[in-house]
Coordinates of C-alpha atoms and ligand atoms in Angstrom, one line a residue:
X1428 CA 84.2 82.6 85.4
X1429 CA 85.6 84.3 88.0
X1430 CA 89.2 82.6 89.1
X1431 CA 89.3 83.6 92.4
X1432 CA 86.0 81.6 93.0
X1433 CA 87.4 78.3 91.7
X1434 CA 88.1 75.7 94.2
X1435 CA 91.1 73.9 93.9
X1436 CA 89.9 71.0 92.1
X1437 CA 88.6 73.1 89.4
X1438 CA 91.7 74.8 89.0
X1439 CA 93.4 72.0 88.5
X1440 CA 90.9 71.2 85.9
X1441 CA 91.4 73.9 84.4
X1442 CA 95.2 73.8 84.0
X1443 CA 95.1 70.3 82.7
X1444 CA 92.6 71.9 80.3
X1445 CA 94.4 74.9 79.1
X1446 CA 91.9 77.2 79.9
X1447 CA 94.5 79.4 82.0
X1448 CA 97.6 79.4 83.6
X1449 CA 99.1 78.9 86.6
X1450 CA 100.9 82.4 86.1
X1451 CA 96.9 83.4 84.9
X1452 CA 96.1 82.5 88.4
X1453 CA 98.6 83.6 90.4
X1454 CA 98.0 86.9 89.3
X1455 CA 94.6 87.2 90.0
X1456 CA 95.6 86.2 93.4
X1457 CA 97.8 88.3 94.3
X1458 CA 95.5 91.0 92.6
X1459 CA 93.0 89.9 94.6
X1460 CA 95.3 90.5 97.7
X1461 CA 95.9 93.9 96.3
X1462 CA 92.4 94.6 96.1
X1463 CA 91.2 94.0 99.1
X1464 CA 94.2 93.2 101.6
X1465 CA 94.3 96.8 102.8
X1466 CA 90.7 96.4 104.2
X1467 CA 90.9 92.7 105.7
X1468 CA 94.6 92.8 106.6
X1469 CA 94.5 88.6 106.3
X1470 CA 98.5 88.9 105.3
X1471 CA 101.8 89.8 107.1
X1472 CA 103.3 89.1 103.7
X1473 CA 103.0 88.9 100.5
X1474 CA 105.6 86.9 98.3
X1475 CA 104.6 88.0 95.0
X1476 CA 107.7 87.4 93.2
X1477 CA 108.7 83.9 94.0
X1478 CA 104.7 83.2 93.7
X1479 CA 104.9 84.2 89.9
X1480 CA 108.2 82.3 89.5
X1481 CA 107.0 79.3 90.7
X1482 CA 103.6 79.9 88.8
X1483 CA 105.9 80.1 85.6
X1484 CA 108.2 77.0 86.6
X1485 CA 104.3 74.9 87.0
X1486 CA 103.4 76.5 83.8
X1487 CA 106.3 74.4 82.3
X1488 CA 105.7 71.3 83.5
X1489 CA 102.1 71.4 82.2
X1490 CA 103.2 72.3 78.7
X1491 CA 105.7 69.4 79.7
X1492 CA 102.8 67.3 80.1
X1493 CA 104.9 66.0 83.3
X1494 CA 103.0 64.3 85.7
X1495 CA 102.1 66.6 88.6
X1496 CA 100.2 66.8 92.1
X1497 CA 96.8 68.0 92.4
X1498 CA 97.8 70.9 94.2
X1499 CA 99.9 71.6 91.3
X1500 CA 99.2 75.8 90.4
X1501 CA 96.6 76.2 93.7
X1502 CA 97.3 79.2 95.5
X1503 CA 98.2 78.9 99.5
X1504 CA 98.5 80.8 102.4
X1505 CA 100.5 80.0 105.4
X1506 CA 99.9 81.2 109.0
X1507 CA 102.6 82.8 109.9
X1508 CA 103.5 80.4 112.9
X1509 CA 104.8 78.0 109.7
X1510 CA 108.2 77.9 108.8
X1511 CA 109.4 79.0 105.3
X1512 CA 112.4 79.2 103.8
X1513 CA 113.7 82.7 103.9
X1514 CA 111.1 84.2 104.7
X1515 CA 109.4 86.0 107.5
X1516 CA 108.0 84.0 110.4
X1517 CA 107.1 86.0 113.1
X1518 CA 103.6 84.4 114.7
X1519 CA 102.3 87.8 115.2
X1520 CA 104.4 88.9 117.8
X1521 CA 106.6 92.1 118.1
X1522 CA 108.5 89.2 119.8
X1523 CA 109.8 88.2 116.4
X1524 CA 109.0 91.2 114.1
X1525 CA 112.0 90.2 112.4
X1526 CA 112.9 86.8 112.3
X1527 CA 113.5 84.9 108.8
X1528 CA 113.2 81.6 109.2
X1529 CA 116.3 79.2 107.9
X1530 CA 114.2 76.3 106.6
X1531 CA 111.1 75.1 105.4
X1532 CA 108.2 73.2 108.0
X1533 CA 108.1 69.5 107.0
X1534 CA 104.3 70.4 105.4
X1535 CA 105.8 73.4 103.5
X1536 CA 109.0 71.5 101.9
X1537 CA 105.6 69.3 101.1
X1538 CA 103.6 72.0 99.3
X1539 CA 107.0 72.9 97.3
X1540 CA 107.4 69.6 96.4
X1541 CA 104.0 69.2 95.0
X1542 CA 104.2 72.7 93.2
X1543 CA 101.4 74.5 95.5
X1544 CA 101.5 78.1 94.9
X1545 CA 102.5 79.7 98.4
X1546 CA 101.3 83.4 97.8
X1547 CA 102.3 84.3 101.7
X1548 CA 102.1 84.5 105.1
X1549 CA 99.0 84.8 107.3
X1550 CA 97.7 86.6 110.5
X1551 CA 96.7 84.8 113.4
X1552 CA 96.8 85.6 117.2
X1553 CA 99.9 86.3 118.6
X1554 CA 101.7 82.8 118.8
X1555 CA 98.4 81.8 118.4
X1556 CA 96.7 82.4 121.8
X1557 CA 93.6 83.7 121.1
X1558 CA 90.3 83.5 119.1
X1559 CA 89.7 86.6 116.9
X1560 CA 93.0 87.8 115.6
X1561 CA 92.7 90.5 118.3
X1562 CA 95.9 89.8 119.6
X1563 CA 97.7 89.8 117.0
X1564 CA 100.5 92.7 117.0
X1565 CA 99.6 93.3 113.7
X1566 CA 96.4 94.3 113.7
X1567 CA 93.1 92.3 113.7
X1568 CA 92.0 90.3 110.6
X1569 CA 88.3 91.3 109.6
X1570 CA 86.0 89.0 108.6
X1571 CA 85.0 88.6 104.8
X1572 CA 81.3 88.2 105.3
X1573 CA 81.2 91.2 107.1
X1574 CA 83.8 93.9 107.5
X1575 CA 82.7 94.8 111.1
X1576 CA 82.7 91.2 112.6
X1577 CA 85.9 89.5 113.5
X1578 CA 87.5 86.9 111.6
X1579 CA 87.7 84.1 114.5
X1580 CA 91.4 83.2 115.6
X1581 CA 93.5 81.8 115.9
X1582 CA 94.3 81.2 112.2
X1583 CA 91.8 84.3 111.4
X1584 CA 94.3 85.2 108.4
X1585 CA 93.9 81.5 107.1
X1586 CA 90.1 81.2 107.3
X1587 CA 89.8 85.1 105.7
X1588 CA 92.6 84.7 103.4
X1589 CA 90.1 81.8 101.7
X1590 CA 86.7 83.0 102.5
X1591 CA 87.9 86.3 100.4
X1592 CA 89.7 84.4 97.4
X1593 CA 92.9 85.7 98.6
X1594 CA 93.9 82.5 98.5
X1595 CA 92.3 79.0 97.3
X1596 CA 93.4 76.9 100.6
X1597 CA 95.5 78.1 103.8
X1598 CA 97.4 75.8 106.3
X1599 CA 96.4 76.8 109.6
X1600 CA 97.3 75.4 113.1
X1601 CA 94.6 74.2 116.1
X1602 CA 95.5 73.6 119.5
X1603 CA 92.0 74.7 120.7
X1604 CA 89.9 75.4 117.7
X1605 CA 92.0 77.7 116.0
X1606 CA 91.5 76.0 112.6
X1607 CA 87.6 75.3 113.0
X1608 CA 86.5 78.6 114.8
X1609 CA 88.0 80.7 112.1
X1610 CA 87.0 78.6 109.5
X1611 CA 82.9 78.2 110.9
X1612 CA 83.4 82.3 111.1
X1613 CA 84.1 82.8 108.2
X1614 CA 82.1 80.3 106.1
X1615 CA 84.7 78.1 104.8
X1616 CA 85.4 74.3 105.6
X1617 CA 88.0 73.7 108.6
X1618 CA 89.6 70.2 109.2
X1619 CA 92.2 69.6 112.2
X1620 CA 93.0 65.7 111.9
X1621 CA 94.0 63.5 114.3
X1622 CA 96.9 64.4 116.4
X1623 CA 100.5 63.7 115.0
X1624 CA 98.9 62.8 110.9
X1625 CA 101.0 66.3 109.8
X1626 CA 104.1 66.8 110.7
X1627 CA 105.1 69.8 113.2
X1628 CA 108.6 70.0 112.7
X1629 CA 108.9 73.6 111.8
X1630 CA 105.7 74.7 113.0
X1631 CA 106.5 77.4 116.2
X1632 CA 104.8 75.4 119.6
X1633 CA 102.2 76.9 121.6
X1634 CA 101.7 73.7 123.5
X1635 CA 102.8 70.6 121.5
X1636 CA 100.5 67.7 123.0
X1637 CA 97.5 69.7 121.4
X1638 CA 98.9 71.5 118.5
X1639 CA 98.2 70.4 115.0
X1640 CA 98.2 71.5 111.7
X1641 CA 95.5 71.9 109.8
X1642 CA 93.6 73.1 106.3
X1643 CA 91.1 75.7 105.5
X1644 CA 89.4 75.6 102.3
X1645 CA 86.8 76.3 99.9
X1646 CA 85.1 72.4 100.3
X1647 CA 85.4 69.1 101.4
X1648 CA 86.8 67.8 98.7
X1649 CA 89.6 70.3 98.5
X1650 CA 90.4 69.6 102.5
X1651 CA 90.7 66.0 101.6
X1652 CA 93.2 66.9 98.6
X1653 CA 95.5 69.0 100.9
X1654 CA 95.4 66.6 103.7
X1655 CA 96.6 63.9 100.9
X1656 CA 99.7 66.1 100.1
X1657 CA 100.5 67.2 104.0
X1658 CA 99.8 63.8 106.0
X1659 CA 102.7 61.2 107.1
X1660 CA 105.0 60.2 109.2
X1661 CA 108.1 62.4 109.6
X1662 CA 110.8 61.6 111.7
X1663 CA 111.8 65.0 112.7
X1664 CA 108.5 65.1 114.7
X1665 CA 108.7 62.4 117.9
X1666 CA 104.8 62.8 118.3
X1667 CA 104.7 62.2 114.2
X1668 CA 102.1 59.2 114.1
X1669 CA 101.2 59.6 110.0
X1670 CA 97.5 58.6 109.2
X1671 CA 96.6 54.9 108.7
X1672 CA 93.9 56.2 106.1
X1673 CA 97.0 56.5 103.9
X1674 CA 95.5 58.1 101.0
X1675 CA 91.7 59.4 100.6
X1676 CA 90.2 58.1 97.3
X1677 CA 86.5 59.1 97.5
X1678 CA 85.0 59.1 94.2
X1679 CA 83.0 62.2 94.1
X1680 CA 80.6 61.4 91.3
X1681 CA 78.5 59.2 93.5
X1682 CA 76.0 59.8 95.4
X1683 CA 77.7 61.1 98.7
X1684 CA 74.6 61.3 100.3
X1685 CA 74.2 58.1 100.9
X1686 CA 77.3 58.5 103.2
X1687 CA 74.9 59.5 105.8
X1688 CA 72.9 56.4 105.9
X1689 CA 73.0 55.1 109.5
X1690 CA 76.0 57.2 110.6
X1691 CA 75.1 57.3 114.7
X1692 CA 76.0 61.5 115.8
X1693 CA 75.9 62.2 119.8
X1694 CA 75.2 65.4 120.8
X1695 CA 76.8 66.0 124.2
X1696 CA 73.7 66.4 126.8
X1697 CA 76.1 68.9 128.8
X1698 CA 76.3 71.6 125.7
X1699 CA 72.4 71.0 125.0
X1700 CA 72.0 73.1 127.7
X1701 CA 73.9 76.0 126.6
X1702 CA 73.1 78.9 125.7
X1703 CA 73.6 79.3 122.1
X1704 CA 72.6 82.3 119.6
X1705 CA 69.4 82.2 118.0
X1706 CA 70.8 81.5 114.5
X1707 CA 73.3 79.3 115.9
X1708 CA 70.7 77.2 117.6
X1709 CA 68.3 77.2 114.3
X1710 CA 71.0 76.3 112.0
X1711 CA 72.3 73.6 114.3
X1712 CA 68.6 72.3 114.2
X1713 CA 68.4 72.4 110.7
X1714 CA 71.8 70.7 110.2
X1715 CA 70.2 67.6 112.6
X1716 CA 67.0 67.5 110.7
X1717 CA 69.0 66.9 107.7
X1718 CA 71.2 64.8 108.7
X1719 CA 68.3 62.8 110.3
X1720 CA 66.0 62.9 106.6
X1721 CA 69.1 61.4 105.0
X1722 CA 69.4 58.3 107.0
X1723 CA 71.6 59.4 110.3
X1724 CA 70.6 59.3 114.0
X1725 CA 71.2 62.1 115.6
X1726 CA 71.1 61.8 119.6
X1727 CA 71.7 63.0 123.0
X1728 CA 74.4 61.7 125.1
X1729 CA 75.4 62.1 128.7
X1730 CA 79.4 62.9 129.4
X1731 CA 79.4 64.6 132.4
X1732 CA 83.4 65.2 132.2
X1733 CA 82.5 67.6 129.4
X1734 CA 81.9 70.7 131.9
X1735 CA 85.9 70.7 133.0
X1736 CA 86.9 71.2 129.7
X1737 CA 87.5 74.8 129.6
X1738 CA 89.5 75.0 133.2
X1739 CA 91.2 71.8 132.0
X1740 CA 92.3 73.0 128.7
X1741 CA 94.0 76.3 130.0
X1742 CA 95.3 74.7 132.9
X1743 CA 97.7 72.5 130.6
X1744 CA 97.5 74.8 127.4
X1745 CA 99.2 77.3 129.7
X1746 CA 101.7 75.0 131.4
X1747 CA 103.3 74.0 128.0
X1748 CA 103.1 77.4 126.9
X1749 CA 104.6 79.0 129.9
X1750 CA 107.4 76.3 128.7
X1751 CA 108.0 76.9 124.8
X1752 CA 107.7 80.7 125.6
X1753 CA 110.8 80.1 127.5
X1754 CA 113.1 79.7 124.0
X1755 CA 112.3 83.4 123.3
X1756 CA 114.8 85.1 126.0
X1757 CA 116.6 87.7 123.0
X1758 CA 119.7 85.9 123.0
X1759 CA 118.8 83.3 120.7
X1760 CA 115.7 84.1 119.5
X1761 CA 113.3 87.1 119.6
X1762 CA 113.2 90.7 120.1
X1763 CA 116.5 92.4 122.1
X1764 CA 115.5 95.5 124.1
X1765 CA 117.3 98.9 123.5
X1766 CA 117.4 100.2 126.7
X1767 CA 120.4 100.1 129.0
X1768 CA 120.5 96.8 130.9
X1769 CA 122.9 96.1 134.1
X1770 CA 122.1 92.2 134.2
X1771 CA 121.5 89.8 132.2
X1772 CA 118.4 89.1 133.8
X1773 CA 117.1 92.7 133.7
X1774 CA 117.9 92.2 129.4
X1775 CA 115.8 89.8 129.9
X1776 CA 112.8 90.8 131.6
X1777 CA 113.4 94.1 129.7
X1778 CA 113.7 92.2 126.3
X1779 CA 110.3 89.8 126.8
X1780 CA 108.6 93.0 128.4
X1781 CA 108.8 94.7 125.0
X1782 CA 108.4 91.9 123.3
X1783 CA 105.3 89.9 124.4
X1784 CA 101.6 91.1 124.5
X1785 CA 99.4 91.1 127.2
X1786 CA 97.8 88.1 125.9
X1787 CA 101.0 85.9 126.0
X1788 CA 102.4 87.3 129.4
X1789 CA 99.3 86.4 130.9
X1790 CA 99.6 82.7 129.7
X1791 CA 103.2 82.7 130.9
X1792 CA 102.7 84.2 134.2
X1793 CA 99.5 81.8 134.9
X1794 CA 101.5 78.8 133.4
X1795 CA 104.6 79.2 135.3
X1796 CA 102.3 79.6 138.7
X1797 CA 100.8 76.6 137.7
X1798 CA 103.8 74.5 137.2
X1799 CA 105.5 75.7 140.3
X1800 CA 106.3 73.2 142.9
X1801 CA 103.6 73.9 145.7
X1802 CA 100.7 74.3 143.0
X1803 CA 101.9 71.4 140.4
X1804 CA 100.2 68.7 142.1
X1805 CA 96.7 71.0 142.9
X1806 CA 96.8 72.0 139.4
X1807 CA 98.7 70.4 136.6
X1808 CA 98.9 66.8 138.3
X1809 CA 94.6 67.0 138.4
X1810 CA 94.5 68.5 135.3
X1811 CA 96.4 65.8 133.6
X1812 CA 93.9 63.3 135.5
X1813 CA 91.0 65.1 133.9
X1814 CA 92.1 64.8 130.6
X1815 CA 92.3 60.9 131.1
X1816 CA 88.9 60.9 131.9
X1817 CA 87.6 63.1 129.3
X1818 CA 89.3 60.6 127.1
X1819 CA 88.1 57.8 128.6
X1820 CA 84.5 59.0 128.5
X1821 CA 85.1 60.2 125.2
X1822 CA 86.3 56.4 123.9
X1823 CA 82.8 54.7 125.8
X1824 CA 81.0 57.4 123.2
X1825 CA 82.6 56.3 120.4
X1826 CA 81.9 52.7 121.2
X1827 CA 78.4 53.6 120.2
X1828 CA 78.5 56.6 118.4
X1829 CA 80.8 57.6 115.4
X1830 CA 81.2 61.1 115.6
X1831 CA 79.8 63.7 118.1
X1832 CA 78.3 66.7 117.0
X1833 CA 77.7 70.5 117.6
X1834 CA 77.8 73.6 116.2
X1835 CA 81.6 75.1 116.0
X1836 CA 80.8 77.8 118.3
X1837 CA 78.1 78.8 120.8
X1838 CA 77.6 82.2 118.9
X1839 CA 78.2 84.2 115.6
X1840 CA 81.6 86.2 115.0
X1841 CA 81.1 89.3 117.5
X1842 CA 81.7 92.6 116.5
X1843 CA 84.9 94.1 116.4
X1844 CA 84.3 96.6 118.6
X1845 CA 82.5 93.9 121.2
X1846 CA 84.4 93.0 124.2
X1847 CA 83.8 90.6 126.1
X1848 CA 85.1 89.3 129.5
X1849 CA 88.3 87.1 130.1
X1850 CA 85.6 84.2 131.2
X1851 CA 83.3 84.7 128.2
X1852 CA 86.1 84.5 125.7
X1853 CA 88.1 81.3 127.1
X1854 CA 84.2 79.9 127.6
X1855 CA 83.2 80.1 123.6
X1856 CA 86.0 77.6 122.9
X1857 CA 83.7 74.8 124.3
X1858 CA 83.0 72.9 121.9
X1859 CA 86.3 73.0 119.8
X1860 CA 88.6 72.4 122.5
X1861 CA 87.5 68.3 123.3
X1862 CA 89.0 67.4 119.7
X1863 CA 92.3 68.7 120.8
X1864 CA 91.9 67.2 124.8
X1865 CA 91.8 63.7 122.8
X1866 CA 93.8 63.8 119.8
X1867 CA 91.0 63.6 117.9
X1868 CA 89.9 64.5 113.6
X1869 CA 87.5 67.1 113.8
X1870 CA 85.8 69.0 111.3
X1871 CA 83.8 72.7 110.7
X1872 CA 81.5 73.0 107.5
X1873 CA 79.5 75.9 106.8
X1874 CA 76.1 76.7 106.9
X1875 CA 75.6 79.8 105.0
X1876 CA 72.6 81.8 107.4
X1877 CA 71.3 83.8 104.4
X1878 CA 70.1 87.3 104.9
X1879 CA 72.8 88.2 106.6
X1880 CA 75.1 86.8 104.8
X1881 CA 77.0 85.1 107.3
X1882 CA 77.8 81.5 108.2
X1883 CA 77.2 78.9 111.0
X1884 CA 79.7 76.1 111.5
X1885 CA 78.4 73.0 112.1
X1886 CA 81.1 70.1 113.9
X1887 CA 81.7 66.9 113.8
X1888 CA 84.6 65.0 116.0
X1889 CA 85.4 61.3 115.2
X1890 CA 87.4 59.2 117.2
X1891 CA 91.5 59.2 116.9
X1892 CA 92.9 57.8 113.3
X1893 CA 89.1 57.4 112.1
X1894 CA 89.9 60.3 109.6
X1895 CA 88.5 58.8 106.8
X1896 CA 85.3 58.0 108.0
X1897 CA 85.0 62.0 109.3
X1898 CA 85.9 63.1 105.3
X1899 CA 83.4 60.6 104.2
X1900 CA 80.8 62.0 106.2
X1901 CA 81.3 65.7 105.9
X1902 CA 81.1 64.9 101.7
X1903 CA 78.0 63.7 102.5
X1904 CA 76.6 66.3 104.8
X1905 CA 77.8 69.3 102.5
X1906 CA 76.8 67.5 99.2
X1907 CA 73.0 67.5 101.0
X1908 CA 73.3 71.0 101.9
X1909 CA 73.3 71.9 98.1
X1910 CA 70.2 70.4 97.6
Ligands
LIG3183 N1 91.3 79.9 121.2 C1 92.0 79.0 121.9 C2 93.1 79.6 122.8 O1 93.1 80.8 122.8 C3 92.7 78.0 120.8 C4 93.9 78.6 120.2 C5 94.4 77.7 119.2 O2 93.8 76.7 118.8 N2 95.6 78.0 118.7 O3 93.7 78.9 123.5

């Protein structure tokens, strides 16, 4: 048995069992992380010691025989955009190199309470903008499945961090994809749930009406387990909405996949005529034909609003951006520049110079153009209107459809050394970005390609608050893969 291949379920198995310990565990972990960290740089850091003290605190409430959570002993990862107590936070940014944060998220004082392991912080695209960890002031995160692709981003730390067994499950954050992409990279499952189910009190903004947390992990069945522990209503979060599912109790000795039976999947007519890799676009065909043998319909569906998604998306991403970027001005937050300054405006622009990469000033710079008072109603105003519609489109598919479908991403995790143009790389967020346009649960489960060894996401997007419904399905679909 190797430990660091257990999901989270079996772990927990396991410790109810006696057949290790939490403390057991941990260490493999964070040997694990030892190991191999140095090649796939998925941390910023580590927090050994207060893992293994925790670990020892769990071990005594299992001797105990206390009741505990079923995270109780699993090992986490946070990206490092997540608050925790005393430690580190700096969202990949030289910006806040050194900044400890003073309290715990709402989802972290969350994992504490239900004794999740949190082995550290992860790497992830400088305040997450981005989609391969390139940005990242850090250094890039490779990926697992092959050391000279990249891991995805924005939350590549989260999605490597699992896919490696440096950690059993990671909380990650999506505003555009960033928990699916990584996750369909790296051949691990990625769930981003319906806008406002976790709380983001304590999770750093990139732009809050798409933002929201979500979980990487080794199955379904662990995602659901997390999501369990992490969704509800908090008041310290205005948009905080909690999840009418209320709990997931699926019962996974049945025969899940029978959850397949009749479920109705649209596949967008608009993204049919992409151009997709060849093993995307095989895999894709043999996740439909499976789907199809087990009872679903799979079909085509026009939504013509689909093709503004990308301008739409950057057109507001960047406007709330260009806003929450504002709080880091070196006075109370972020880094302070050395150099002489005869204003405070040049400490300013001096300060943020330093401290921002290109990635972010871009954002900023197109953002604040954007929301400036000649161009606001040309830009932000329309772009505000075309999200309506793409909602309201969306809404008339889900009246007769229950989840649309497509592969995570129009190609396979480039190589590191790959680049690509500024057009290409906003352009291969396509079919991610809708979920987050809409508020929408959304899902990325693997496909594992074979010879290669690498790993084809496959997605599915239900409609706002169905949740449950999305869980129920992906069981399904995954347990029918491993026949
Ligand atoms: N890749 C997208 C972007 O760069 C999404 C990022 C995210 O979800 N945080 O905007």
């Amino acid at each position: 048995m190797n430990i660091n291949e257990l999901k989270a379920w079996e772990i927990a198995e396991g410790l109810r069992n006696k057949d290790f310990s939490c403390e057991e565990i941990t260490k493999k972990y964070i040997d694990r992380i030892k190991e191999v960290d140095k090649d796939i740089n998925a941390y910023i850091t580590v927090t050994e010691q207060a893992a293994l003290e925790n670990a020892k605190k769990v071990d005594e409430k299992f001797n105990n025989r206390e009741e505990v959570s079923d995270i109780a002993g699993v090992p986490i990862s946070i990206k490092d955009n997540i608050s925790v107590k005393n430690i580190k936070m700096t969202c990949a940014s030289k910006m806040l190199e050194n900044y400890i944060s003073p309290y715990d998220a709402a989802l972290v004082e969350k994992i504490k309470a239900n004794d999740g392991i949190i082995l550290g912080k992860v790497n992830l695209d400088e305040f997450a903008m981005g989609q391969s960890t390139k940005t990242s002031y850090f250094g890039i995160t490779k990926n697992p499945l092959d050391l000279t692709r990249v891991s995805g981003g924005s939350s590549g730390g989260s999605a490597a961090s699992v896919s490696s067994g440096e950690a059993c499950i990671s909380i990650g954050t999506d505003t555009g994809g960033s928990v699916r992409q990584p996750s369909g990279f790296c051949g691990v499952v990625g769930v981003k749930p319906t806008y406002g189910s976790i709380s983001r009190y304590g999770v750093a903004s990139m732009a809050n009406t798409f933002d929201q947390p979500g979980v990487v992990a080794k199955d379904v069945r662990d995602a659901i387990t997390m999501l369990n522990v992490l969704e509800g209503k908090d008041n310290r979060d205005a948009t905080s909405v909690g999840n009418p599912g209320l709990k997931y109790d699926f019962d996974y000795s049945k025969d899940l996949e029978e959850n397949l039976k009749g479920i109705k999947f649209a596949i967008p007519s608009a993204f049919l005529d992409m151009d997709l890799d060849k093993d995307v676009k095989s895999e894709f065909g043999k996740a439909i034909k499976i789907l199809k043998s087990n009872g679903a319909i799979v079909e085509a569906y026009d939504i013509d609003s689909l093709k503004y998604v990308i301008e739409t998306y950057n057109i507001l991403v960047n406007g709330e951006i260009s806003s929450n970027m504002a709080r880091f001005d070196s006075i109370r937050f972020g880094h302070r520049t050395k150099k002489d300054f005869d204003s405070i405006e040049d400490m300013y622009k001096k300060s943020r110079g330093e401290g921002f990469g290109n990635e972010v000033k871009r954002r900023i710079m197109i953002g604040t153009h954007i929301l400036s008072l000649d161009f606001a109603d040309e830009y932000y105003n329309k772009a505000l209107e075309v999200r309506g519609l793409i909602k309201k489109n969306m809404d008339d598919l889900f009246k007769s459809y229950d989840f649309m479908i497509c592969p995570t991403t129009p190609c396979l995790p480039l190589k590191i050394e790959n680049e690509m143009s500024l057009t290409e790389i906003y352009q291969s967020d396509l079919f991610t970005i809708p979920a987050n346009m809409i508020g929408s649960p959304s899902i990325s489960l693997p496909m594992p390609i074979g010879e290669n060894g690498l790993s084809v996401g496959i997605e599915f997007t239900g409609k706002r608050f169905k949740d449950r419904d999305l869980l129920k399905t992906a069981l399904g679909f995954e347990r029918s893969l491993q026949r």
